[in-house]
Amino acid sequence: MTTSSATLPPPAGASARPGWLSVLAVAAALFVAAPIVSVGTNVFSGGTAGTWSHLASTVLPDYIVTTLWLCVGVGIFSALLGVGSAWLVTHFDFPLRRSFEWALVLPLAMPAYVMAYAYTDLLQYAGPVQSWLRASFGWTRADYVFPDVRTLGGAMLMFAGVLYPYVYMLTRTAFLERGGGVLEAGRSLGLSPWAAFLRVSLPMARPAIVAGVTLALMETLADYGTVSYFAVQTFTTGIYRAWFSLGDRVAAAQLSMCLLGFVLLVLSLERASRGRARFHGTGMRRQPPRGAPLRGWRAALAVAGCALPLVVGFLLPGGALLRMALTEGDAQFGARFIELARNSFLLSALTALLAVLLALLVAYARRLDPRPLTRAAHWAVGMGYTLPGSVIAVGLLIPLARLDNAAAQWLQVHFGWHTGLLLTGGIAALVYAYLVRFMTAALQTVDAALHRVTPHMDDAARSLGLTPARTLKRVHLPLLRRGLLTAGLLVFIDVMKELPATLVMRPFNFDTLATQAYTLASDERLAEASTAAIAIVAVGVLPLIVLCRQIAKERH
């Protein structure tokens, strides 16, 4: 019997001593866990008297109900769009199918709050849609009723429109991996294509569907820009109101713990949905399902079904933003815009570089020392993505502000130095928050790349007398270049779009493209906000092009 390279023991002597990599991996785990510990500690400290009881008796029930409804709506809509489009492109052959396979991922480049700005401009009373209706039919304001997009239902559609690609990508992969032979077996038993989908494909893809919906819900719970702009009262808006309006950081920490409770609930439901069910391939026939050819009205329906989420989630809002940016745009497009772009690129590039380095450190430490402590550190670092940006901001800003003030006072007393705030007065604390939030994306990408390097290479390098550090430099890094670049690119784009943590933790007079778009849109200056918004979307499209090319190659 041959032994798979994935099950080979670690290199000789690797588990005998932790080494500096394992120690640093544990330090990185503590680095990520610090915001949760801080939030939990501040929950039980004394705050402004009566603030929490006031919140609990007035707005807290609304936060709970609204957040629950928002999660339910986003979960249903994103599942319908993601699973439906994945089913069409994998099980049928129709015009433009190959283009839809990769294009359906593009809405990921559109932040939900940017999409909210675009649709508000399109659908408001003075917008192009209602203006066209009045001009075409001679209506006045009293002659028709037009739905308001800035509602809870509108927020659900905004989130589903940009987050369904999570469900689409995972479900499509599940259909391709488990589709061919199993579907043929179902058809041989007399099942129609629709029955085979409901009774065979859909149950086997359930883990992927649930995982995709969970990712969409995590992003929904972490959002602030969309719900704030639409005046939807959720835990995230409550955290900002307690922090800025009421000036009570303890109440903000308490609401942050409630939001973490929602996050844990979503994760628990995802895990419970699996139960004891396991879906394994037989290893016999793993060819993708053969697309049934569609003609006539069936083909037209398939094209319309795939075009709908793409148009709603990317083409229509992108076109609206581009129109506003070209016709009106930001009056401060010159030097001010360059400053905003520079700030955004600085934060994104610095965070991406640090995230890739830390992810490589943690992943390589787990490869060399797979003992429980290192595995636990690896798991803890990977859990950072489950923390909403608002929770991270609250968890970091409270202790860092105290440390900053204490250090500044000590330096002034003992040395006469007026240093100001070293951490919270600059971008250091903001980069820290970004690392906690987005290092998961880098870690998963580096892990996937590192797993493709067989452990036999480690053994061969050790036999030639190379140390682990030299093995990493001379053997692994040349093989990991593409994975490291992809990891950095993903983190770069995530930081460009991040709004909640940036609003709370950015230094004074330090704005980014995201905060500029939010500020202008909040002041109802949508045309001016479009310039920064379209820049964010344009940058977000770049890594998706790489992802789309990979998706196009998976089947063909």
XYZ file of C-alpha atoms in Angstrom:
556
model
C 0.000 0.000 0.000
C 1.363 3.424 -0.933
C 1.162 6.340 1.424
C -0.292 9.628 0.214
C 2.052 12.572 0.469
C -0.639 14.467 2.372
C -0.412 11.941 5.221
C 3.355 11.766 5.483
C 4.787 12.612 8.889
C 6.477 15.961 9.336
C 10.187 16.253 8.662
C 12.378 14.549 11.180
C 12.860 16.591 14.301
C 10.238 19.144 13.315
C 7.925 18.317 16.235
C 10.677 17.785 18.784
C 10.910 21.503 19.574
C 8.536 24.366 18.834
C 11.119 26.679 17.282
C 10.821 30.390 16.694
C 8.198 29.973 13.969
C 5.784 28.239 16.334
C 6.328 30.884 18.989
C 5.591 33.616 16.460
C 2.495 31.744 15.275
C 1.135 31.692 18.821
C 1.942 35.403 19.125
C -0.027 36.040 15.911
C -2.991 34.161 17.379
C -2.894 36.350 20.488
C -2.616 39.334 18.162
C -5.913 38.360 16.494
C -7.661 37.406 19.752
C -6.888 40.734 21.434
C -10.006 42.585 20.166
C -12.362 39.879 21.475
C -10.662 39.857 24.862
C -10.843 43.644 25.000
C -14.526 43.764 24.109
C -15.339 41.055 26.650
C -13.386 42.871 29.368
C -15.012 46.225 28.732
C -18.506 44.744 28.853
C -18.165 44.327 32.615
C -16.482 47.659 33.325
C -18.412 50.661 34.531
C -19.804 52.937 31.833
C -22.227 55.799 31.671
C -25.023 55.025 34.110
C -28.235 53.980 32.495
C -27.013 53.878 28.895
C -27.356 50.122 28.515
C -30.737 49.995 30.277
C -31.930 52.815 28.027
C -30.775 50.950 24.917
C -32.278 47.670 26.127
C -35.678 49.256 26.771
C -35.865 51.297 23.566
C -33.842 50.246 20.529
C -32.309 46.862 21.387
C -35.446 44.858 20.471
C -35.518 46.643 17.102
C -31.840 45.828 16.549
C -32.492 42.144 17.205
C -35.602 41.867 15.026
C -34.177 43.902 12.144
C -30.872 42.019 12.135
C -32.708 38.684 12.134
C -34.965 39.699 9.242
C -32.009 41.074 7.323
C -30.127 37.786 7.692
C -33.161 35.751 6.654
C -33.814 37.886 3.585
C -30.194 38.001 2.443
C -29.836 34.255 3.008
C -32.893 33.422 0.905
C -32.188 35.841 -1.952
C -28.480 35.047 -2.215
C -29.236 31.309 -2.194
C -31.828 31.664 -4.944
C -29.540 33.755 -7.158
C -26.390 31.753 -6.477
C -27.819 28.238 -6.712
C -30.045 29.067 -9.687
C -27.238 30.557 -11.771
C -24.823 27.754 -10.808
C -27.390 25.141 -11.840
C -27.971 26.777 -15.213
C -24.312 27.155 -16.218
C -23.320 23.631 -15.129
C -26.296 21.540 -16.249
C -27.346 23.208 -19.506
C -25.821 24.447 -22.726
C -27.211 27.718 -24.068
C -25.896 30.873 -25.772
C -23.366 32.909 -23.730
C -23.062 30.155 -21.110
C -19.265 30.271 -21.101
C -19.306 34.032 -20.659
C -21.797 33.789 -17.811
C -19.627 31.215 -16.035
C -17.013 33.826 -15.190
C -19.038 37.038 -15.457
C -21.401 36.007 -12.653
C -18.532 36.584 -10.197
C -18.151 40.286 -11.087
C -20.639 41.668 -8.511
C -18.085 40.814 -5.818
C -16.191 43.916 -6.965
C -19.183 46.102 -6.040
C -19.312 46.965 -2.308
C -22.870 46.869 -0.976
C -22.775 50.488 0.152
C -21.633 51.602 -3.317
C -24.487 49.665 -4.883
C -26.867 51.361 -2.444
C -25.676 54.788 -3.585
C -26.114 53.858 -7.240
C -29.664 52.539 -6.868
C -30.703 55.473 -4.723
C -29.669 57.810 -7.522
C -31.409 55.673 -10.126
C -34.704 55.254 -8.269
C -35.148 58.498 -6.314
C -37.761 61.067 -7.323
C -35.284 63.198 -9.279
C -33.498 60.137 -10.678
C -33.568 58.970 -14.296
C -36.214 56.230 -13.819
C -38.941 58.355 -12.244
C -38.063 61.334 -14.443
C -38.531 59.128 -17.519
C -41.884 57.862 -16.240
C -43.188 61.386 -15.667
C -41.915 62.604 -19.025
C -43.273 59.600 -20.949
C -46.755 59.427 -19.420
C -47.270 63.010 -18.298
C -47.633 61.948 -14.667
C -47.259 64.134 -11.634
C -46.071 63.034 -8.215
C -49.639 62.293 -7.122
C -50.398 60.080 -10.138
C -48.225 57.108 -9.214
C -46.700 55.244 -6.301
C -43.052 54.270 -6.564
C -41.420 51.885 -4.052
C -38.728 53.342 -1.809
C -35.427 51.510 -2.134
C -34.123 52.841 1.196
C -35.928 50.261 3.309
C -35.156 46.925 4.950
C -36.283 45.110 1.796
C -34.052 47.322 -0.306
C -31.088 46.537 1.949
C -31.773 42.819 1.527
C -31.669 43.162 -2.250
C -28.478 45.255 -2.144
C -26.645 42.647 -0.085
C -27.970 39.695 -2.079
C -27.037 41.398 -5.361
C -23.345 41.691 -4.456
C -22.927 38.662 -2.167
C -24.619 35.874 -4.149
C -21.276 35.085 -5.948
C -20.106 33.404 -2.725
C -22.976 30.916 -3.105
C -22.507 30.711 -6.869
C -18.784 29.860 -6.781
C -19.022 27.188 -4.082
C -22.192 25.628 -5.492
C -20.844 25.590 -9.034
C -17.722 23.786 -7.845
C -19.871 21.235 -5.999
C -22.017 20.626 -9.076
C -18.942 20.147 -11.271
C -17.197 17.775 -8.869
C -20.170 15.584 -8.052
C -22.419 16.069 -11.028
C -21.682 13.786 -13.940
C -21.843 10.188 -12.836
C -24.394 10.753 -10.077
C -26.791 12.570 -12.374
C -26.507 9.836 -15.006
C -27.375 7.280 -12.324
C -30.430 9.324 -11.377
C -31.521 9.657 -14.986
C -31.131 5.899 -15.467
C -33.645 5.440 -12.644
C -36.214 7.474 -14.542
C -35.754 10.900 -12.955
C -36.442 13.974 -15.051
C -33.785 16.726 -15.158
C -35.770 18.794 -12.649
C -36.319 15.821 -10.334
C -32.651 14.837 -10.598
C -31.688 18.362 -9.581
C -34.024 18.422 -6.580
C -33.356 14.883 -5.363
C -29.700 14.370 -6.317
C -27.702 17.516 -7.149
C -29.203 19.871 -4.589
C -28.834 17.585 -1.531
C -25.233 16.741 -2.433
C -24.382 20.425 -2.876
C -25.998 21.405 0.429
C -22.712 21.853 2.354
C -21.392 24.191 -0.345
C -24.658 26.148 -0.438
C -24.718 26.576 3.323
C -21.063 27.624 3.350
C -21.715 30.252 0.664
C -24.777 31.621 2.455
C -22.769 31.767 5.683
C -20.096 33.899 4.004
C -22.797 36.216 2.657
C -24.357 36.564 6.112
C -20.986 37.302 7.703
C -20.485 40.170 5.275
C -24.024 41.380 5.948
C -23.517 41.471 9.704
C -20.232 43.335 9.256
C -21.682 46.057 7.010
C -22.262 49.600 8.159
C -22.395 51.774 5.059
C -25.519 50.231 3.501
C -27.660 49.914 6.628
C -26.643 53.372 7.809
C -27.460 54.992 4.473
C -30.796 53.168 4.264
C -31.602 54.020 7.919
C -31.976 50.334 8.805
C -31.387 49.880 12.527
C -29.025 46.961 13.115
C -26.398 46.172 15.745
C -23.704 47.801 13.628
C -25.518 51.143 13.453
C -26.217 50.839 17.178
C -22.508 50.425 17.927
C -21.665 53.620 16.071
C -24.523 55.524 17.704
C -23.414 54.448 21.174
C -19.815 55.378 20.387
C -20.225 58.726 18.619
C -23.637 60.053 19.673
C -23.849 58.810 23.269
C -20.105 58.812 23.908
C -20.305 55.526 25.839
C -17.616 53.055 24.836
C -18.856 50.438 27.298
C -22.316 50.454 25.694
C -20.603 50.110 22.306
C -18.661 47.118 23.655
C -21.862 45.567 24.992
C -23.567 45.934 21.628
C -20.438 44.503 20.006
C -20.808 41.388 22.142
C -24.415 41.084 20.998
C -23.250 41.314 17.393
C -20.635 38.640 18.078
C -23.459 36.516 19.430
C -25.189 36.797 16.048
C -21.964 35.822 14.301
C -21.573 32.766 16.521
C -25.222 31.886 15.902
C -24.667 31.932 12.135
C -21.564 29.774 12.467
C -23.356 27.344 14.788
C -26.269 26.990 12.397
C -23.835 26.337 9.535
C -22.129 23.601 11.537
C -25.424 22.126 12.770
C -26.799 22.013 9.216
C -24.133 19.484 8.314
C -25.231 17.113 11.047
C -23.612 13.759 10.488
C -24.184 13.827 6.760
C -21.121 13.323 4.630
C -20.935 13.559 0.864
C -17.969 11.881 -0.765
C -17.097 11.252 -4.366
C -16.739 7.650 -5.418
C -13.543 8.346 -7.320
C -14.934 6.498 -10.362
C -16.576 9.095 -12.543
C -15.865 12.667 -11.609
C -16.429 14.206 -14.992
C -18.574 17.346 -14.983
C -22.223 16.969 -15.940
C -23.007 17.139 -19.610
C -24.929 20.297 -20.382
C -28.325 19.560 -21.885
C -28.727 21.755 -24.981
C -31.451 24.390 -24.739
C -33.117 25.985 -27.717
C -35.838 28.536 -28.343
C -37.702 30.000 -25.395
C -35.914 27.698 -22.943
C -32.560 29.096 -24.009
C -33.938 32.635 -23.723
C -35.120 31.917 -20.174
C -31.710 30.509 -19.240
C -29.960 33.589 -20.632
C -32.380 35.849 -18.770
C -31.914 33.873 -15.549
C -28.127 34.309 -15.687
C -28.255 37.898 -16.917
C -30.593 39.093 -14.158
C -28.154 38.842 -11.204
C -25.280 40.134 -13.349
C -27.242 43.173 -14.531
C -28.715 43.942 -11.120
C -25.514 43.327 -9.167
C -22.899 44.862 -11.471
C -23.812 46.294 -14.866
C -26.695 48.550 -13.841
C -25.113 50.100 -10.700
C -21.726 50.263 -12.427
C -23.272 52.091 -15.372
C -25.084 54.503 -13.052
C -21.868 55.310 -11.193
C -19.951 55.791 -14.425
C -22.646 58.122 -15.788
C -22.584 60.259 -12.643
C -18.788 60.323 -12.516
C -18.486 61.435 -16.150
C -21.314 63.977 -16.205
C -20.901 65.542 -12.756
C -18.444 63.739 -10.468
C -16.416 65.100 -7.585
C -15.582 68.789 -7.817
C -12.391 68.063 -5.889
C -11.230 65.445 -8.381
C -7.727 66.920 -8.705
C -5.288 67.104 -5.814
C -7.858 66.022 -3.215
C -8.748 62.863 -5.119
C -5.078 61.998 -5.570
C -4.617 62.342 -1.808
C -7.559 60.020 -1.125
C -6.282 57.460 -3.618
C -2.805 57.662 -2.109
C -4.162 57.048 1.394
C -6.216 54.079 0.220
C -3.324 52.537 -1.706
C -0.926 53.101 1.200
C -3.195 51.354 3.682
C -4.061 48.540 1.273
C -0.472 47.866 0.177
C 0.958 47.976 3.706
C -1.746 45.704 5.087
C -1.417 43.279 2.174
C 2.339 43.003 2.649
C 2.083 42.408 6.403
C -0.824 39.987 6.004
C 1.066 37.843 3.500
C 4.160 37.745 5.724
C 2.153 36.775 8.817
C 0.088 34.236 6.881
C 3.251 32.624 5.496
C 4.714 32.508 8.999
C 1.639 30.861 10.532
C 1.086 28.407 7.654
C 4.738 27.354 7.550
C 4.858 26.971 11.354
C 1.891 24.600 11.190
C 3.606 22.621 8.429
C 6.784 22.190 10.481
C 5.159 21.717 13.882
C 1.669 20.189 13.632
C 1.185 19.892 17.388
C -2.073 21.018 19.076
C -0.743 24.422 20.165
C 0.375 25.388 16.665
C -2.834 24.047 15.126
C -4.860 26.064 17.643
C -2.863 29.176 16.760
C -3.503 28.529 13.067
C -7.230 28.166 13.739
C -7.365 31.334 15.858
C -5.659 33.407 13.174
C -8.107 32.072 10.605
C -11.098 33.167 12.706
C -10.354 36.871 12.307
C -12.689 37.151 9.315
C -15.660 36.291 11.532
C -15.150 39.544 13.455
C -17.061 42.504 11.984
C -14.976 45.614 11.463
C -17.005 47.553 14.017
C -16.307 44.959 16.719
C -12.586 44.990 15.931
C -12.546 48.790 16.062
C -14.235 48.880 19.463
C -12.045 46.084 20.793
C -8.821 47.760 19.694
C -9.487 51.447 20.159
C -10.348 51.245 23.861
C -7.076 49.633 25.066
C -4.903 51.350 22.457
C -6.254 54.773 23.426
C -5.469 54.103 27.068
C -1.990 52.872 26.195
C -1.394 55.857 23.933
C -2.427 58.360 26.581
C -0.372 56.642 29.274
C 2.730 56.507 27.062
C 2.388 60.142 25.996
C 1.990 61.266 29.605
C 4.971 59.196 30.770
C 7.254 60.551 28.016
C 6.184 64.094 28.782
C 6.768 63.733 32.532
C 10.123 61.956 32.334
C 11.657 63.397 29.170
C 9.603 66.460 28.349
C 8.652 65.008 24.957
C 5.305 65.979 23.446
C 4.823 62.961 21.197
C 1.058 63.013 20.904
C -0.777 59.757 20.229
C 1.663 57.315 18.657
C -0.736 54.461 17.844
C -4.214 55.913 17.476
C -2.904 59.226 16.163
C -1.475 57.548 13.055
C -2.322 54.631 10.813
C -0.735 51.932 13.017
C -3.965 51.083 14.851
C -5.934 51.125 11.594
C -3.511 48.701 9.917
C -3.757 46.487 13.030
C -7.543 46.359 12.648
C -7.235 45.519 8.949
C -4.809 42.694 9.695
C -7.140 41.143 12.257
C -10.081 41.423 9.871
C -8.526 40.238 6.616
C -5.581 38.000 7.422
C -7.906 35.017 7.028
C -8.058 35.573 3.260
C -4.271 35.582 3.052
C -3.912 32.550 5.334
C -6.359 30.400 3.379
C -4.695 31.271 0.073
C -1.178 30.608 1.380
C -2.364 27.358 2.982
C -3.802 26.158 -0.307
C -0.564 26.980 -2.135
C 1.605 25.380 0.549
C -0.440 22.181 0.565
C 0.387 21.677 -3.098
C 4.094 21.375 -2.218
C 4.754 17.759 -1.328
C 6.462 17.099 2.045
C 9.024 15.025 0.154
C 10.653 18.299 -0.873
C 11.108 19.206 2.798
C 12.718 15.855 3.458
C 15.041 16.218 0.472
C 16.081 19.727 1.562
C 16.762 18.535 5.102
C 18.857 15.656 3.806
C 21.010 18.225 2.003
C 21.578 20.097 5.254
C 19.188 23.035 4.724
C 17.599 24.604 7.781
C 13.829 25.292 7.801
C 14.476 28.968 7.030
C 16.728 28.162 4.066
C 14.253 25.523 2.897
C 11.524 28.151 2.903
C 13.700 30.614 0.993
C 15.203 28.263 -1.606
C 12.457 25.649 -2.067
C 9.063 26.922 -1.032
C 9.094 30.604 -1.932
C 9.786 30.037 -5.646
C 6.835 27.621 -5.724
C 4.579 29.916 -3.696
C 5.041 33.135 -5.649
C 1.718 32.950 -7.437
C -0.167 32.019 -4.264
C 1.481 34.815 -2.292
C 0.634 37.324 -5.008
C -2.980 36.167 -5.032
C -3.181 36.422 -1.237
C -1.806 39.948 -1.278
C -4.183 40.970 -4.032
C -7.227 39.680 -2.136
C -6.256 41.538 1.030
C -5.501 44.681 -0.984
C -9.018 44.727 -2.438
C -10.692 43.956 0.898
C -8.921 46.888 2.548
C -9.877 49.215 -0.319
C -13.566 48.441 0.313
C -13.500 48.346 4.132
C -15.629 51.073 5.710
C -16.692 50.344 9.338
C -13.234 50.004 10.890
C -11.908 52.894 8.802
C -14.614 55.278 9.989
C -13.862 54.601 13.649
C -10.073 54.221 13.661
C -8.752 56.547 10.973
C -6.658 59.483 12.221
C -8.047 63.005 12.108
C -8.012 64.583 8.639
C -7.156 61.209 7.106
C -9.737 60.031 4.571
C -9.819 57.209 2.049
C -11.865 56.600 -1.073
C -14.340 54.551 0.986
C -14.848 57.209 3.673
C -15.079 59.948 1.032
C -17.807 58.082 -0.835
C -19.696 57.441 2.408
C -19.408 61.034 3.629
C -20.590 62.556 0.363
C -23.430 60.051 -0.014
C -24.549 60.702 3.565
C -24.797 64.390 2.647
C -26.948 63.388 -0.362
C -24.161 64.412 -2.743
C -24.419 61.214 -4.745
C -22.950 62.591 -7.953
C -19.803 63.689 -6.138
C -19.601 60.357 -4.286
C -19.648 58.498 -7.600
C -16.020 59.394 -8.415
C -14.600 57.666 -5.341
C -17.124 54.831 -5.634
C -16.275 54.010 -9.252
C -12.564 54.025 -8.345
C -13.198 51.409 -5.633
C -15.141 49.234 -8.063
C -12.485 49.571 -10.772
C -9.748 48.407 -8.407
C -11.944 45.536 -7.219
C -12.425 44.261 -10.763
C -8.702 43.615 -11.273
C -8.297 40.511 -9.065
C -11.664 39.229 -10.209
C -10.334 39.091 -13.761
C -7.713 36.617 -12.556
C -10.372 34.661 -10.661
C -12.687 34.668 -13.662
C -9.978 33.274 -15.924
C -9.411 30.461 -13.472
C -13.147 29.726 -13.350
C -13.280 29.616 -17.139
C -10.497 26.997 -17.181
C -12.039 24.706 -14.574
C -14.456 23.043 -16.932
C -12.894 23.433 -20.363
